[in-house]
Tab-separated table of C-alpha atoms in Angstrom:
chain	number	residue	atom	x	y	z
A	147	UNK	CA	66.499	2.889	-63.996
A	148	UNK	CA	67.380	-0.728	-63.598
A	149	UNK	CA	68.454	-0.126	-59.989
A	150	UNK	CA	65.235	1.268	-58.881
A	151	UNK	CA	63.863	-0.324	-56.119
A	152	UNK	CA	60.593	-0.728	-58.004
A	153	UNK	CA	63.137	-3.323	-60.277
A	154	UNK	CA	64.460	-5.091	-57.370
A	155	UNK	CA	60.793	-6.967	-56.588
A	156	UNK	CA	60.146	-7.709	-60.124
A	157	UNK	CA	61.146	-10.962	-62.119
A	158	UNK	CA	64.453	-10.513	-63.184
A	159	UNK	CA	63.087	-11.391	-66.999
A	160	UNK	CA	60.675	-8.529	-66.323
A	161	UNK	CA	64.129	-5.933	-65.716
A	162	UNK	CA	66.135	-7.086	-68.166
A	163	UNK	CA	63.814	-7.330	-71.220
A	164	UNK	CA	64.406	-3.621	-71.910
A	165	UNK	CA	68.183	-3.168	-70.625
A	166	UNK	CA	69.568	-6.661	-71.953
A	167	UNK	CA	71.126	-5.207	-75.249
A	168	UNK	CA	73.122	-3.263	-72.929
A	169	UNK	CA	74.957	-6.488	-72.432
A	170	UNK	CA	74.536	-8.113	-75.437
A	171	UNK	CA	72.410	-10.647	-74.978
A	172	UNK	CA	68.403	-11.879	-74.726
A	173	UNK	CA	66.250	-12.851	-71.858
A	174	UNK	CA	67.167	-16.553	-73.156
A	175	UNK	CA	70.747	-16.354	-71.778
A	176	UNK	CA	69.650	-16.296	-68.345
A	177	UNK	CA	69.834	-19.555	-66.138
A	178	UNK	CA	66.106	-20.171	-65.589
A	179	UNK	CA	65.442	-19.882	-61.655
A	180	UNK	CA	63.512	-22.402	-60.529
A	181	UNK	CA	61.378	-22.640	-57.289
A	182	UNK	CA	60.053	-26.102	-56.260
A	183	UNK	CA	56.799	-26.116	-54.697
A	184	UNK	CA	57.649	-28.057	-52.063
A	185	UNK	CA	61.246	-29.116	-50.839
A	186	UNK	CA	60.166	-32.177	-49.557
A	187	UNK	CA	60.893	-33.144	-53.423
A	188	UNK	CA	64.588	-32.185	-52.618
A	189	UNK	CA	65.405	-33.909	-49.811
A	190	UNK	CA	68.569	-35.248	-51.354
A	191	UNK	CA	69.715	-31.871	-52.130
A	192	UNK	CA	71.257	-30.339	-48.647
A	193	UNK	CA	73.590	-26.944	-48.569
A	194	UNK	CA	75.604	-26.210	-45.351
A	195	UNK	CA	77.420	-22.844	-44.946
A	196	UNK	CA	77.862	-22.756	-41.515
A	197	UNK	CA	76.817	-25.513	-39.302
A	198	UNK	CA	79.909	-27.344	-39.291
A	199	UNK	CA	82.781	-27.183	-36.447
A	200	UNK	CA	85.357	-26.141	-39.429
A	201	UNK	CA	82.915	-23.393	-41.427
A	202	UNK	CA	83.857	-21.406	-38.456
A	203	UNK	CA	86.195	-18.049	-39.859
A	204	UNK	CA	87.339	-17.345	-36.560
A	205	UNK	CA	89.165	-20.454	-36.060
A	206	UNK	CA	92.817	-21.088	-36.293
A	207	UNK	CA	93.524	-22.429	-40.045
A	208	UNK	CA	95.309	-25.357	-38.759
A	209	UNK	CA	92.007	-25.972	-36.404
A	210	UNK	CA	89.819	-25.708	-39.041
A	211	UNK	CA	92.094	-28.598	-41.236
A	212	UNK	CA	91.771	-30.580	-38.907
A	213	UNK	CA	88.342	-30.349	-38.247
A	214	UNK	CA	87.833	-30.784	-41.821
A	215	UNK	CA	89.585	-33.991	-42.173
A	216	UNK	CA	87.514	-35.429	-38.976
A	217	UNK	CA	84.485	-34.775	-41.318
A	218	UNK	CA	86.077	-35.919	-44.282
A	219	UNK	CA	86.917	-39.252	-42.914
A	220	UNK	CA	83.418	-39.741	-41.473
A	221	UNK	CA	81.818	-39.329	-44.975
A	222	UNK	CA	81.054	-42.801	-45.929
A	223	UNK	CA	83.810	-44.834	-48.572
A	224	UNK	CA	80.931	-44.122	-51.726
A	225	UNK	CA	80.464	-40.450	-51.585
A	226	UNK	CA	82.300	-38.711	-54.004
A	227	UNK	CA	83.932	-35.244	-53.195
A	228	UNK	CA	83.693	-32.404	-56.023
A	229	UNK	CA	85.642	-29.814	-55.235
A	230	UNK	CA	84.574	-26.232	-57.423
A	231	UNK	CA	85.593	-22.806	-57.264
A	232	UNK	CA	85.621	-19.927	-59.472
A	233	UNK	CA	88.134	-17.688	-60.482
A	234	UNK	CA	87.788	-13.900	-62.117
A	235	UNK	CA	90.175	-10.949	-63.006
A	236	UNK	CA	89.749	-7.931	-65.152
A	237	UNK	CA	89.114	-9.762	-68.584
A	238	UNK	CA	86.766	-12.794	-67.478
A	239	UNK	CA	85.666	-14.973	-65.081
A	240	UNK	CA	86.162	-19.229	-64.687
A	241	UNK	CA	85.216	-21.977	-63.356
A	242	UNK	CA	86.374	-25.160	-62.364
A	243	UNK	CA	85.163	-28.670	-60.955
A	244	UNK	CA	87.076	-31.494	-59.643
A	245	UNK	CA	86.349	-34.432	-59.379
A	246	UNK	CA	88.606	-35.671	-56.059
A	247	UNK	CA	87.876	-39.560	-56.487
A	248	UNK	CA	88.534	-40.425	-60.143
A	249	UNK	CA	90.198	-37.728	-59.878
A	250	UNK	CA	89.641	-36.026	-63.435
A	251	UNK	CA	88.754	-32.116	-63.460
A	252	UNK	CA	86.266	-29.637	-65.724
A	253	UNK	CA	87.391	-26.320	-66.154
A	254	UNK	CA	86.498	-23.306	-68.540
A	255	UNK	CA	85.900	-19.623	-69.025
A	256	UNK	CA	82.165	-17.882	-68.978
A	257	UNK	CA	80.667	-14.624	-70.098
A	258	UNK	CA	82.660	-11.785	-67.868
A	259	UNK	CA	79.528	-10.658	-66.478
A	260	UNK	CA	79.064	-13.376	-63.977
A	261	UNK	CA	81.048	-13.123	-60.722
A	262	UNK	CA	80.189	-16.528	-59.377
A	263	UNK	CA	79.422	-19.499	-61.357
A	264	UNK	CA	78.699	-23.010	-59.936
A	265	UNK	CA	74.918	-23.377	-60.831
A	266	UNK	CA	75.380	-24.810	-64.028
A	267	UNK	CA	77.692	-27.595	-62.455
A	268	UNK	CA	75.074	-28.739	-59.464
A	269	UNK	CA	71.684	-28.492	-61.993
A	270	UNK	CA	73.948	-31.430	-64.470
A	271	UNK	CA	74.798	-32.822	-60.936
A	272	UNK	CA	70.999	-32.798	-59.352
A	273	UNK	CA	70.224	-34.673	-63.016
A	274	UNK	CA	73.150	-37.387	-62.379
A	275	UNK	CA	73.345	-37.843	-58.968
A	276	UNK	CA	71.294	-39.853	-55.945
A	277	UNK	CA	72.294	-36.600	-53.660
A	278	UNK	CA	74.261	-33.356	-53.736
A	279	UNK	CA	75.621	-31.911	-50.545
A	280	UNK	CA	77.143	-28.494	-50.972
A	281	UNK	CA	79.791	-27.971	-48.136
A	282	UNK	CA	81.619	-24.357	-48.107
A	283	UNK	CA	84.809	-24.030	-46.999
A	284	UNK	CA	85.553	-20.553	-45.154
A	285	UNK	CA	89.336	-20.381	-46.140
A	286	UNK	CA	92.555	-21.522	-47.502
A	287	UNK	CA	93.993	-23.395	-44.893
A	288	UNK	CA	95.591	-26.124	-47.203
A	289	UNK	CA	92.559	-28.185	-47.572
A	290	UNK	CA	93.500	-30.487	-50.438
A	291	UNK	CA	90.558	-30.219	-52.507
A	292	UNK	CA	89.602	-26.831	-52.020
A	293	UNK	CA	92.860	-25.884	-53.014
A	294	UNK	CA	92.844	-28.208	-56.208
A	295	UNK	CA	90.243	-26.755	-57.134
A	296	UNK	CA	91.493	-22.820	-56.557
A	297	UNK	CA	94.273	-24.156	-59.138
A	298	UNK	CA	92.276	-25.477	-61.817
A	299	UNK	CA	90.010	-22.164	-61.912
A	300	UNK	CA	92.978	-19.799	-62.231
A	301	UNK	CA	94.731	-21.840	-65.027
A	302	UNK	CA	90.722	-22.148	-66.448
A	303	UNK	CA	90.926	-17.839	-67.188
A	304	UNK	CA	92.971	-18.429	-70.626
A	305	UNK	CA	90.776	-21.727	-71.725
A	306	UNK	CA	87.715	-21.305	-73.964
A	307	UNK	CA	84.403	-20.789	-72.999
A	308	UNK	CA	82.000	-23.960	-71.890
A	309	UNK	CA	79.135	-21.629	-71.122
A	310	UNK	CA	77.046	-18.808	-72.319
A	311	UNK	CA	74.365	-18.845	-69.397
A	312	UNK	CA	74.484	-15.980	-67.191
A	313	UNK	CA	73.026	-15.762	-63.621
A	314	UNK	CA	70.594	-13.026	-63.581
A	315	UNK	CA	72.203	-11.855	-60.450
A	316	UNK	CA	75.209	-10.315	-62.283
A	317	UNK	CA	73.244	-9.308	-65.180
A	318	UNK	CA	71.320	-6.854	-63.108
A	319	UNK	CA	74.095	-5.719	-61.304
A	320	UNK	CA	76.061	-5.056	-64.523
A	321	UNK	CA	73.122	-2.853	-66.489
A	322	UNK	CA	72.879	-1.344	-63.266
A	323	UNK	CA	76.393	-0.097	-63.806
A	324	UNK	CA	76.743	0.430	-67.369
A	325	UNK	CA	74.023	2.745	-66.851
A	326	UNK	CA	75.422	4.800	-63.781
A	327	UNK	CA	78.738	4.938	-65.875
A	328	UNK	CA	76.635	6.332	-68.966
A	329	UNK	CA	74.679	9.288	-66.981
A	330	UNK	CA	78.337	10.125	-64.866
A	331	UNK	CA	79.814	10.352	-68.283
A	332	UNK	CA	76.962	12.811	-69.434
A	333	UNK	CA	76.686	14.717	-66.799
A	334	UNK	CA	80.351	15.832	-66.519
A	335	UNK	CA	79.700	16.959	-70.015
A	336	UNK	CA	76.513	19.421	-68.805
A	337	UNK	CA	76.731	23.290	-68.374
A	338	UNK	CA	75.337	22.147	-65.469
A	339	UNK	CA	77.877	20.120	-63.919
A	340	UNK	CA	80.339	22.816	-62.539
A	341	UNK	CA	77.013	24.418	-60.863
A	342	UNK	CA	75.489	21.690	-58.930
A	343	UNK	CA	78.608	19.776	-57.898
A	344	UNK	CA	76.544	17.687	-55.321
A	345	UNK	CA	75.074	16.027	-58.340
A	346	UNK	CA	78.765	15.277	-60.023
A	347	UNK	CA	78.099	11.506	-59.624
A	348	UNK	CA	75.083	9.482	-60.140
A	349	UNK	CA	74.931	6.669	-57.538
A	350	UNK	CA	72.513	4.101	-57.452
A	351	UNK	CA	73.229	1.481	-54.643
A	352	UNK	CA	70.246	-0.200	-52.788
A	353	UNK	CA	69.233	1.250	-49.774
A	354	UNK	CA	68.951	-1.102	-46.644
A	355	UNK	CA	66.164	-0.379	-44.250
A	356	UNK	CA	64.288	-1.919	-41.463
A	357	UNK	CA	61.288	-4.007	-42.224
A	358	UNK	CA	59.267	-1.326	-40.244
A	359	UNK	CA	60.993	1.638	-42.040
A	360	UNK	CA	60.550	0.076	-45.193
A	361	UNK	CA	56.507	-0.727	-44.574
A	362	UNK	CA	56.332	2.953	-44.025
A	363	UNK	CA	57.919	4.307	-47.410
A	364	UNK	CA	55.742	1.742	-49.499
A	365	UNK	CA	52.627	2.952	-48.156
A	366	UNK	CA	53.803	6.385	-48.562
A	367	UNK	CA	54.567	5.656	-52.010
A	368	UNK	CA	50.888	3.538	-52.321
A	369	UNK	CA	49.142	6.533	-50.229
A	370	UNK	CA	47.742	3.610	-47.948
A	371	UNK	CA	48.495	5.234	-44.573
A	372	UNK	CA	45.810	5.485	-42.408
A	373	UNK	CA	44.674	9.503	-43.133
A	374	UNK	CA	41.415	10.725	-41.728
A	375	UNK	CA	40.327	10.776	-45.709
A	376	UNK	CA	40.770	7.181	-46.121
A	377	UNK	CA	39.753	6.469	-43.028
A	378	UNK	CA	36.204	7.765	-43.380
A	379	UNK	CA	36.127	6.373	-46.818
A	380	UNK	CA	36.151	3.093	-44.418
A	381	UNK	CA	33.598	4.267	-41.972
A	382	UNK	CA	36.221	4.303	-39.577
A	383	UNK	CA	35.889	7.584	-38.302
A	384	UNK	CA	32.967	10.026	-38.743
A	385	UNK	CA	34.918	12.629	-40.238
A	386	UNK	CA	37.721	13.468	-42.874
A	387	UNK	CA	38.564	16.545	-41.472
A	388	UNK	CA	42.049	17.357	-40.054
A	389	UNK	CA	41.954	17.642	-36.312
A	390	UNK	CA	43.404	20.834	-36.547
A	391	UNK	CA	42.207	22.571	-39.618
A	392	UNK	CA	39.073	21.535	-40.077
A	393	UNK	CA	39.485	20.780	-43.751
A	394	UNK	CA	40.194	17.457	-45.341
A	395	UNK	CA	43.477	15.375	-43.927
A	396	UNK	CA	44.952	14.789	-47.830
A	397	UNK	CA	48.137	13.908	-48.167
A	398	UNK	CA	49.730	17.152	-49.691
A	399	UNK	CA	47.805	19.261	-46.244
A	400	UNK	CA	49.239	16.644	-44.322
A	401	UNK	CA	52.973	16.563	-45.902
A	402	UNK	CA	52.806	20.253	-47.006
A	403	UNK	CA	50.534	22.613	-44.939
A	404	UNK	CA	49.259	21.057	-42.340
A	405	UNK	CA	50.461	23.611	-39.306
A	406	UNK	CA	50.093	20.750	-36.482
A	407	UNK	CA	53.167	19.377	-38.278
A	408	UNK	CA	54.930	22.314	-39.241
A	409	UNK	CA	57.981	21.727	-37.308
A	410	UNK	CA	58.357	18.391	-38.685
A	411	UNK	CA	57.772	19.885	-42.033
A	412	UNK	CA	60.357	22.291	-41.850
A	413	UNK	CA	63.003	19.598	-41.171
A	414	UNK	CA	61.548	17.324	-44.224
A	415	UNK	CA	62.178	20.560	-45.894
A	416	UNK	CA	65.519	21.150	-44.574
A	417	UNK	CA	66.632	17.695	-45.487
A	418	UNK	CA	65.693	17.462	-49.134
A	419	UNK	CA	67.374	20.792	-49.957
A	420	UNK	CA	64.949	23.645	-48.329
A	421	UNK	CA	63.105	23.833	-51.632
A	422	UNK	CA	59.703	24.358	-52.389
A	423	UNK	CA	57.964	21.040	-51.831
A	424	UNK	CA	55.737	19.100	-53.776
A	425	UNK	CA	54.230	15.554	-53.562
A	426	UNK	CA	55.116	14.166	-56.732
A	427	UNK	CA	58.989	15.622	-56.560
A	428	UNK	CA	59.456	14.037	-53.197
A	429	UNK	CA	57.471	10.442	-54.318
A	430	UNK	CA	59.998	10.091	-57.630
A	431	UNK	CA	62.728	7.980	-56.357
A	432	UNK	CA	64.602	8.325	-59.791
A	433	UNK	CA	66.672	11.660	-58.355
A	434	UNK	CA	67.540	11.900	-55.115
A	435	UNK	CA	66.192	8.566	-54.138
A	436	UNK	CA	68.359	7.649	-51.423
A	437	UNK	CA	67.964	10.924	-49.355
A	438	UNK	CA	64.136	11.206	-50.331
A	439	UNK	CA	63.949	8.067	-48.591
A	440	UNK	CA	65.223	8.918	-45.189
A	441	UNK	CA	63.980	12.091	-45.223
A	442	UNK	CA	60.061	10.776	-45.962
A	443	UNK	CA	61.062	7.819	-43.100
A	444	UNK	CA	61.936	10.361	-40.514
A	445	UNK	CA	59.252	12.897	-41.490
A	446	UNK	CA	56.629	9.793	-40.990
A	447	UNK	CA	58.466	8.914	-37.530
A	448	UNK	CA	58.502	12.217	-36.371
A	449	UNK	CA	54.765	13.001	-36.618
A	450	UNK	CA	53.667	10.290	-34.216
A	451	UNK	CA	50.648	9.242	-36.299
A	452	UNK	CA	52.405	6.131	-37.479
């Protein structure tokens, strides 16, 4: 499943070599992602999102014009303003640049997939240009080139296509849902489906945890938590033996029998459905993955040992 969490730490080229078909394209489509080794190559290349007086949202729109055109008229008489937005609705998606000082405008329609498109536009910039400052601008407030530029991208939805690049960003995103769309549509055609109604939709969406949370399902998943087995394997402790039991502290005694934690695995067992448990069922993420996961987190919270 190409929303798998596995998935989401992996190269996107690694994800989509097996699921691109579903969109019709290869690998090669993809803008390349590049990561400089050191940004002190880049120094020329500067993005601000928020530092400025008028990238504030919760200002008055008329504040934030002004504010705008107090930074606008300190910008020295050489730099050139492009203005770019993007523009999408139900049958594709556009893009548009503008050139403010000329003024002369680039505008055109790219593969539907893509939600946001402007990194074509600033790698032909970076290859053109002395510098490249990317300024965001938080809202229409009648900022003349932000709003030029809104124009151009909804009159660029009916004009032909510049680009066949597509960020790997939206490519994931839309296999992900092609393929939730594909198992919902054969599901509600299983004898199944009327029985086990909690399972009437498949729903994939990444699960946010804390760092701390998250560091304890991994080594769940990686069995690297500090049990009295692999802690004697380390000559840690002199003993593998469960405190309690007197036999060896395994995972499945520890998750499944073990009667020092047999309140806390009673509600583990309560949350995943009160079924009979096993250690590879809970472990595969693939069904139920988004309650297994706060069901093992709390289990591993509740026992105190880490």
């Amino acid at each position: 499943m190409i929303s798998n969490w596995r998935y989401d730490r992996l190269p996107c080229g690694a994800t989509l070599d097996k699921y691109s078909q579903l969109l019709n394209l290869s690998v090669s489509d993809l803008i390349q992602i590049y990561i400089p080794e050191s940004w002190e190559d880049h120094h020329s290349f500067v993005i601000r999102t928020d530092e400025m007086e008028f990238q504030q949202r919760v200002l008055d729109p008329g504040v934030i014009k002004r504010l705008y055109h107090e930074y606008r008229s300190s910008l020295r008489s050489d730099v050139v303003i492009l203005a770019t937005d993007v523009s999408k609705n139900a049958s594709g998606v556009a893009i548009a640049a503008v050139n403010c000082s000329l003024p002369t405008e680039l505008q055109g329609s790219i593969p539907a997939v893509n939600s946001v498109f402007t990194a074509k536009i600033i790698a032909e910039a970076l290859n053109k240009c002395k510098s490249l400052e990317l300024v965001y601008s938080p809202t229409h407030v009648g900022i003349r080139e932000n709003e030029w530029a809104d124009s151009v991208a909804r009159d660029a939805l009916v004009s032909p296509r510049i680009y066949d690049f597509v960020s790997p960003e939206d490519a994931i995103s839309a296999c992900s849902k092609i393929i939730r769309l594909t198992q919902t549509e054969e599901w509600a055609k299983s004898k199944y489906c009327n029985e086990y109604t909690w399972l009437e939709e498949f729903n994939y969406k990444k699960i946010s945890f804390s760092r701390s949370s998250e560091v304890l399902i991994f080594r769940f998943l990686s069995r690297s938590l500090p049990l009295n087995t692999i802690l004697y394997k380390c000559h840690l402790i002199d003993s593998p033996d469960c405190a309690v039991c007197q036999t060896p502290e395994t995972w499945e005694h520890f998750v499944l029998t073990c009667p020092q934690f047999e309140n806390t695995i009673d509600s583990l067992r309560s949350n995943l459905g009160c079924i009979p448990l096993s250690l590879d069922w809970i472990s595969d993420f693939s069904f139920c993955g988004r309650l297994k996961c706060r069901a093992i987190c709390a289990f591993l919270v509740s026992s105190g040992r880490f």
